[in-house]
mmCIF file of C-alpha atoms in Angstrom:
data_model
loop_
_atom_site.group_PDB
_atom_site.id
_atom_site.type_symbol
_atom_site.label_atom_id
_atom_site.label_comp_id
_atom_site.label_asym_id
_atom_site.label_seq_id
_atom_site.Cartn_x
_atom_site.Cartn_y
_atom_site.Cartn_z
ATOM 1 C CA UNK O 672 79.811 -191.242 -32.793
ATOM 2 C CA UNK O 673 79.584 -194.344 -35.338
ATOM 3 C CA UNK O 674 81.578 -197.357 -35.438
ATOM 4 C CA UNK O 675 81.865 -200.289 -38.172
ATOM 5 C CA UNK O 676 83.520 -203.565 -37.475
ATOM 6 C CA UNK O 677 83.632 -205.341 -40.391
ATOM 7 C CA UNK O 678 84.822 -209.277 -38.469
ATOM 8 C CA UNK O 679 87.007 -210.567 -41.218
ATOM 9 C CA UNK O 680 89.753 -208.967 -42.814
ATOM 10 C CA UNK O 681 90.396 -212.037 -45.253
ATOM 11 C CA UNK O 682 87.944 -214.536 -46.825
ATOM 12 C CA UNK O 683 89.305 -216.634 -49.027
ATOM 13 C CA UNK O 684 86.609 -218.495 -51.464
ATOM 14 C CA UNK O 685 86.379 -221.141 -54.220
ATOM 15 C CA UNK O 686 84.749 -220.069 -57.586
ATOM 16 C CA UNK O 687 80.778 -221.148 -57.722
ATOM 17 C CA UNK O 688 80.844 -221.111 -53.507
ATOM 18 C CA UNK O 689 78.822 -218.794 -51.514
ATOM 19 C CA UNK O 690 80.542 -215.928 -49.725
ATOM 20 C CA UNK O 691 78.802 -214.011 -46.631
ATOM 21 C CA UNK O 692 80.513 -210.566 -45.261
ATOM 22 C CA UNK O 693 80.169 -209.350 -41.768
ATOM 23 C CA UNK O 694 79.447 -206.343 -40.635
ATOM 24 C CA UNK O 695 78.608 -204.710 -37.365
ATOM 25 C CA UNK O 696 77.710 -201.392 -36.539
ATOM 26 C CA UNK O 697 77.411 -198.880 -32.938
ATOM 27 C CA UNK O 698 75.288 -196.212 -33.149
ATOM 28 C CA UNK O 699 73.252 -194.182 -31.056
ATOM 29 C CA UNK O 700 71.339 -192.171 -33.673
ATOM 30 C CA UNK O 701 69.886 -193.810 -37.183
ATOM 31 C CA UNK O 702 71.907 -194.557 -39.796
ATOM 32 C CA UNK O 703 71.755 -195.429 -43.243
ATOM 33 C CA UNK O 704 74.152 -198.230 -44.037
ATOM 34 C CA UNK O 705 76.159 -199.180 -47.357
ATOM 35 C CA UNK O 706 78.085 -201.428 -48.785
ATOM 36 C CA UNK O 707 81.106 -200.334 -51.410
ATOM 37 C CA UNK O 708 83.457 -202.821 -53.745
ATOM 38 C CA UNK O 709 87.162 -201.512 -54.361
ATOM 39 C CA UNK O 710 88.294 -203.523 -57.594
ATOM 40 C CA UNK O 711 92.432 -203.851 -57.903
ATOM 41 C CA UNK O 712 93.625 -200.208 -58.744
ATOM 42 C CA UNK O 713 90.825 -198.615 -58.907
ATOM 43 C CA UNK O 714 88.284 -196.101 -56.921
ATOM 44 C CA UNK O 715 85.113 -197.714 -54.724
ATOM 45 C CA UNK O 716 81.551 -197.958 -56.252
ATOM 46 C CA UNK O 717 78.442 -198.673 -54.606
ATOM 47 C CA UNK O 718 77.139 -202.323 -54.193
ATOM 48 C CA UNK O 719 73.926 -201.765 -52.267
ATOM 49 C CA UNK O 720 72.654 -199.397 -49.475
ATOM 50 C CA UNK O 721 70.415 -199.447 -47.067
ATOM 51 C CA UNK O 722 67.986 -196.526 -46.284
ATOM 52 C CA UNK O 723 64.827 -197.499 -45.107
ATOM 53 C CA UNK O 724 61.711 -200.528 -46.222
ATOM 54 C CA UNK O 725 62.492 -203.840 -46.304
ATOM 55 C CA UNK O 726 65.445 -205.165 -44.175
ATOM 56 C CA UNK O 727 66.627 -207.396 -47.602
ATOM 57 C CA UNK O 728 68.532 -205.273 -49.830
ATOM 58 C CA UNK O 729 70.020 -206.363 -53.131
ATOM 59 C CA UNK O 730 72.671 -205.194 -55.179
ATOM 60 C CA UNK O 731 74.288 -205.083 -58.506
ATOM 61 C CA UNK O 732 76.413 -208.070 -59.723
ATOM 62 C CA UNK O 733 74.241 -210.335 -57.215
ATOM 63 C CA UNK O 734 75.251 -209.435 -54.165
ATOM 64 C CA UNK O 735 72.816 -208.979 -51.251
ATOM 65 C CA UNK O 736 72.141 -207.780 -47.988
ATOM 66 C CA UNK O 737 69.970 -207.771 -44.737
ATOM 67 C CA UNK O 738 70.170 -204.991 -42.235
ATOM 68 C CA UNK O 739 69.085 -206.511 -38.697
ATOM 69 C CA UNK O 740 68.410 -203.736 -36.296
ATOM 70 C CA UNK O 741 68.454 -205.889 -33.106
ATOM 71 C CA UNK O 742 71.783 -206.862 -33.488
ATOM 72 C CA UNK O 743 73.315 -203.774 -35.644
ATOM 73 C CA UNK O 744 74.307 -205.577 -38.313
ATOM 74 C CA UNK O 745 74.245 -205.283 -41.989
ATOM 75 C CA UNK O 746 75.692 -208.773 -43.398
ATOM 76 C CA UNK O 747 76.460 -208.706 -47.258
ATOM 77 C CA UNK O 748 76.132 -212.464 -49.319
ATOM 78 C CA UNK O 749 76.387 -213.710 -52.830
ATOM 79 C CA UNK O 750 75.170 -217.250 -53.557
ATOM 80 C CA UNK O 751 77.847 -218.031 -56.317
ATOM 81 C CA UNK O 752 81.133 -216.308 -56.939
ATOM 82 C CA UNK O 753 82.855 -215.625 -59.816
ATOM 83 C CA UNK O 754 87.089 -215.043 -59.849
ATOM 84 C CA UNK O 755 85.751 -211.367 -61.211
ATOM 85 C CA UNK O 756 84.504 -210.970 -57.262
ATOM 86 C CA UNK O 757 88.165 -210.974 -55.989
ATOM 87 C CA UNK O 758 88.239 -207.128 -54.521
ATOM 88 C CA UNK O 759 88.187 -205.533 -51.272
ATOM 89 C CA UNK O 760 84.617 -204.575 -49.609
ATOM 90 C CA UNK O 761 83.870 -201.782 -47.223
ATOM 91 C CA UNK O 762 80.765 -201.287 -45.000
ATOM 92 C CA UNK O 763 80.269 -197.953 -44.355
ATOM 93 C CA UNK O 764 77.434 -196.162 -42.143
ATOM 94 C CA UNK O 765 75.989 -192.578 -41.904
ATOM 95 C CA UNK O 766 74.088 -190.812 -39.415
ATOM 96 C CA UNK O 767 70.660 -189.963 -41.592
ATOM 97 C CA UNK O 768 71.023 -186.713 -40.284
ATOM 98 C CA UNK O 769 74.566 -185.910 -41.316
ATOM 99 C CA UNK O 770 76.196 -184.097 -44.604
ATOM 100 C CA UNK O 771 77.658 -187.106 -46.210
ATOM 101 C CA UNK O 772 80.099 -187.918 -43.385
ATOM 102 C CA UNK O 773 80.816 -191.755 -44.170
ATOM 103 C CA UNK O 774 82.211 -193.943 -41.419
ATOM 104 C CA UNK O 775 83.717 -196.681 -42.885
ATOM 105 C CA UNK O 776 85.119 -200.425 -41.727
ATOM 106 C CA UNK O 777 88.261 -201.395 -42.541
ATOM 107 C CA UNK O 778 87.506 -203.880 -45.497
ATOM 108 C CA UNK O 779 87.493 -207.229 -46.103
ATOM 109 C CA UNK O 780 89.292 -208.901 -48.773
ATOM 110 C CA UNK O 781 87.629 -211.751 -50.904
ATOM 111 C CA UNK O 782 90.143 -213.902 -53.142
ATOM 112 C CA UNK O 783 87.993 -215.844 -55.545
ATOM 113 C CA UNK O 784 89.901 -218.903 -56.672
ATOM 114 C CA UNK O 785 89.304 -221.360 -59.058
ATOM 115 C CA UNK X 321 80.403 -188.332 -68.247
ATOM 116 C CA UNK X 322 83.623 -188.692 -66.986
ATOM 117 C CA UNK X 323 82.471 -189.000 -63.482
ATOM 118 C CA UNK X 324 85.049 -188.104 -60.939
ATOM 119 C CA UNK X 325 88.755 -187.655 -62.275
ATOM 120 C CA UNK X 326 91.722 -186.804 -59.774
ATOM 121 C CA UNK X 327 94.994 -186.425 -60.759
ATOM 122 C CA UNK X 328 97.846 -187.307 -60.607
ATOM 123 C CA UNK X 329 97.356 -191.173 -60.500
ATOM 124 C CA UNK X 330 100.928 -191.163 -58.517
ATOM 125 C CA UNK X 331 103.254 -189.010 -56.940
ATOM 126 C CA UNK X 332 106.398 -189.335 -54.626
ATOM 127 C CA UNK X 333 107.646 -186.796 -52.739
ATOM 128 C CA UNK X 334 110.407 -185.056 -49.972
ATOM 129 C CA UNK X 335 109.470 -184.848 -46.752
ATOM 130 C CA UNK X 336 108.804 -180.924 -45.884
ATOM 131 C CA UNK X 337 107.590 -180.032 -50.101
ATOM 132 C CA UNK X 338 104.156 -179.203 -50.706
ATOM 133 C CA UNK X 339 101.569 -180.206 -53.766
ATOM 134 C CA UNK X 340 97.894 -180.365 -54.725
ATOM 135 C CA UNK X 341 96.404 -183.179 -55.391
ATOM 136 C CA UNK X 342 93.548 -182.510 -58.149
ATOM 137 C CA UNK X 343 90.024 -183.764 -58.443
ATOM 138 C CA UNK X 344 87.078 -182.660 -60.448
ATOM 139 C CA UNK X 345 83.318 -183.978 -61.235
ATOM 140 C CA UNK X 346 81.315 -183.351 -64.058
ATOM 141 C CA UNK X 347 77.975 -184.669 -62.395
ATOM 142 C CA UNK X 348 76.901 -181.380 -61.204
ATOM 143 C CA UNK X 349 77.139 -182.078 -57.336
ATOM 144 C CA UNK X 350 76.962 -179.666 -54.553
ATOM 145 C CA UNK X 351 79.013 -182.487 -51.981
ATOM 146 C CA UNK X 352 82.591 -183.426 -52.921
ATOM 147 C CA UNK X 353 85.069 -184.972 -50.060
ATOM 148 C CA UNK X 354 88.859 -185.863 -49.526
ATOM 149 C CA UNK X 355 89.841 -189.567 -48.004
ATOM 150 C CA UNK X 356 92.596 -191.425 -47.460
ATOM 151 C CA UNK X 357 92.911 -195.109 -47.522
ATOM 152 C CA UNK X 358 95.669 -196.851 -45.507
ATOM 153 C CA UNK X 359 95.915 -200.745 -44.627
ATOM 154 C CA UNK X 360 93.582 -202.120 -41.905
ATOM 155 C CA UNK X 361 92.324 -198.838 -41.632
ATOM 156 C CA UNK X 362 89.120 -198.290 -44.395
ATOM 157 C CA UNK X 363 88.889 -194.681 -45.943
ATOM 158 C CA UNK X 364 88.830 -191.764 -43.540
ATOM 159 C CA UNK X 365 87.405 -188.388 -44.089
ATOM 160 C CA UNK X 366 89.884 -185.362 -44.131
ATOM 161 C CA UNK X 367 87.887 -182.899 -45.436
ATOM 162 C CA UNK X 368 84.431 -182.057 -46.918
ATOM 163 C CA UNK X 369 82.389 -179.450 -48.670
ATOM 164 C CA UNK X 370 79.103 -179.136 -49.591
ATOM 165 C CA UNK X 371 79.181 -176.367 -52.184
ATOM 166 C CA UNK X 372 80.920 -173.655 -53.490
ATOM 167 C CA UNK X 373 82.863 -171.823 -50.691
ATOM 168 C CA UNK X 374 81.606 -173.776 -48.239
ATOM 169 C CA UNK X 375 84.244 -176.147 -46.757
ATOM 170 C CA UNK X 376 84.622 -178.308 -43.169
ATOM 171 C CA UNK X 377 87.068 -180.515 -41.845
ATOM 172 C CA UNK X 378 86.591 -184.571 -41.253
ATOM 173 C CA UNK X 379 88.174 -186.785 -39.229
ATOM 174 C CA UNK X 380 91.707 -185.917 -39.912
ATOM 175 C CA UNK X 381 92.400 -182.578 -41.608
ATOM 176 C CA UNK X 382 95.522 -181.824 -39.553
ATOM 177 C CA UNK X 383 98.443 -181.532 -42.739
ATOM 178 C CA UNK X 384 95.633 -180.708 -44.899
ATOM 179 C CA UNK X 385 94.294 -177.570 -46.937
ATOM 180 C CA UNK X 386 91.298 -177.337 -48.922
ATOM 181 C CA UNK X 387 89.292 -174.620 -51.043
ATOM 182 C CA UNK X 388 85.995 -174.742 -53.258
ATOM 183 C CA UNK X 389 85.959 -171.890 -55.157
ATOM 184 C CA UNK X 390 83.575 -174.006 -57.941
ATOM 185 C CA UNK X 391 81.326 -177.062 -58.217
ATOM 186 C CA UNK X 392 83.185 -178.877 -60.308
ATOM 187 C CA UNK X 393 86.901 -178.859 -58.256
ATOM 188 C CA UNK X 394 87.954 -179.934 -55.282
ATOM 189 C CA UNK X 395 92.108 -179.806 -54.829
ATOM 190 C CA UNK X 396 93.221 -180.967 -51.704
ATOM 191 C CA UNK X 397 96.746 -179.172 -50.913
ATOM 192 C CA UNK X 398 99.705 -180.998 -48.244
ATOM 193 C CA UNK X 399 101.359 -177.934 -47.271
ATOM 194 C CA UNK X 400 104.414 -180.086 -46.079
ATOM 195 C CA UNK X 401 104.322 -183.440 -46.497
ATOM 196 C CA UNK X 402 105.487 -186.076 -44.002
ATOM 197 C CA UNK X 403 105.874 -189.594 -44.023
ATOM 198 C CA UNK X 404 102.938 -190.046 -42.026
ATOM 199 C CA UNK X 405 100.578 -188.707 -45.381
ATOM 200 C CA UNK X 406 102.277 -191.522 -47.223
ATOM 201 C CA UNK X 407 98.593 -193.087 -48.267
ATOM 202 C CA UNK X 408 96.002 -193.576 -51.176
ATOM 203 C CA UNK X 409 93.804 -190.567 -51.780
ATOM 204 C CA UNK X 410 90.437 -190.590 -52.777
ATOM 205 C CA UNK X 411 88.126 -187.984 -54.273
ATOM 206 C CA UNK X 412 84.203 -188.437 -53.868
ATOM 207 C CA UNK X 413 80.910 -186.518 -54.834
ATOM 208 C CA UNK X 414 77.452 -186.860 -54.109
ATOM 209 C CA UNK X 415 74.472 -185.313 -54.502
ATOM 210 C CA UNK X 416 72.824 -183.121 -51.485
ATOM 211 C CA UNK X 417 69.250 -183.700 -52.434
ATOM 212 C CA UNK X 418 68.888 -186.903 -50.219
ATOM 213 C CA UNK X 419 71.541 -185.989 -48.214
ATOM 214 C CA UNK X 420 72.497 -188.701 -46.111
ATOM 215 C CA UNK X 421 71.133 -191.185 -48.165
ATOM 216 C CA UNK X 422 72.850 -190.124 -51.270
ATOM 217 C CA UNK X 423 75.222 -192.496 -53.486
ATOM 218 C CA UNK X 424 78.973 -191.134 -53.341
ATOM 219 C CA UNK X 425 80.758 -191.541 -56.274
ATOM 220 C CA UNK X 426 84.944 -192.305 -56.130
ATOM 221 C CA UNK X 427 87.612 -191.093 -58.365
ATOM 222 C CA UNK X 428 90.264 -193.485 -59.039
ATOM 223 C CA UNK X 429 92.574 -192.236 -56.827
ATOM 224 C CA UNK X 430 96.385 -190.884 -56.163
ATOM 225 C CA UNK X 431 98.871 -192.589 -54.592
ATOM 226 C CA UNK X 432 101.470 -190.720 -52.706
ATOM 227 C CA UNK X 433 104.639 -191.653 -51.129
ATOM 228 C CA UNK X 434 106.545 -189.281 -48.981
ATOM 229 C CA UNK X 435 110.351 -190.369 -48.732
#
């Protein structure tokens, strides 16, 4: 069985500061790992995933992310936020083996003020 | 394309009554799935298909019916609600060519309250 911990339900942020996400993962078979952004009201879309090359992934709207194996995690960052960033984000892993069968953290809401 | 639609957007209901929540894709995928979202608790899987009459439970089905009779639908049926199923529900489809690997795509989702 899988397991996400995503560390921080909360992060509140100024506008123009970076913003890092953490997530940690249990596994004991691979897994492909992703990251998803829930705007207010609306459904999740993907931000980035991770399936296999280089460990630094990057995303749409700037956001980025390095998987590190050693210590199961799969931290997401942004450099610079923008008040459009305020939204929940979910880390989500998958055996690579498996039919779709996402395991998801429980999110972490960013609030982007100015 | 519309992508993934479910409706309706809300719905409240009586504890012990019975309704289908609706979702449909126009992208042509084999995979669709059923969530729910509630607070502190990320999306869980309640049930999953991977084509047309082919159908398997998640990680908590119990309350829940599903049937895939085509690619493009997926209704996901409470066959008498409880309190306990007050939650958001999400729709999702992906393709099965990469399989694990694959992008899913959400609808927007259907809140329902059970009083």
């Amino acid at each position: 069985a899988q397991s996400v911990t995503q560390l921080d339900s909360q992060v509140p942020v100024f506008e123009e500061a970076p913003v890092e996400l953490r997530c940690n993962y249990s596994s004991s078979v691979s897994v492909y790992l992703f990251w998803y952004v829930q705007y207010p009201n609306q459904g999740l879309q993907l931000l980035l995933k991770y399936l296999s090359g280089s460990t630094l992934v990057k995303g749409i709207n700037g956001f980025e992310a390095e998987f590190n194996k050693s210590q199961t995690s799969f931290h997401l960052r942004k450099p610079s936020v923008h008040i459009s960033d305020t939204a929940e984000y979910f880390c989500a892993v998958i055996p690579t083996d498996s039919w779709g069968k996402l395991q998801f953290g429980a999110g972490t809401q960013v609030v982007v003020t100015p | 394309n519309a992508g993934v639609t479910q409706t309706p957007k809300f719905q409240v209901l009586k504890t012990g009554q019975s309704m289908t929540l609706q979702c449909a894709q126009d992208m042509n995928h084999e995979y669709m799935s059923w969530y729910r979202q509630d607070p502190g608790m990320g999306l869980r899987l309640i049930h999953y298909s991977v084509g047309a009459g082919i159908t398997d439970q998640g990680e908590v089905p119990n309350g829940y019916n599903v049937s895939r009779s085509t690619t493009e639908d997926f209704p996901l049926r409470l066959l008498s609600a409880a309190p306990s199923q007050t939650s958001v529900y999400f729709c999702a489809s992906s393709n099965l060519a990469g399989v694990a690997g694959e992008t899913q795509y959400f609808g927007p989702g259907t809140r329902l309250l059970v009083l």
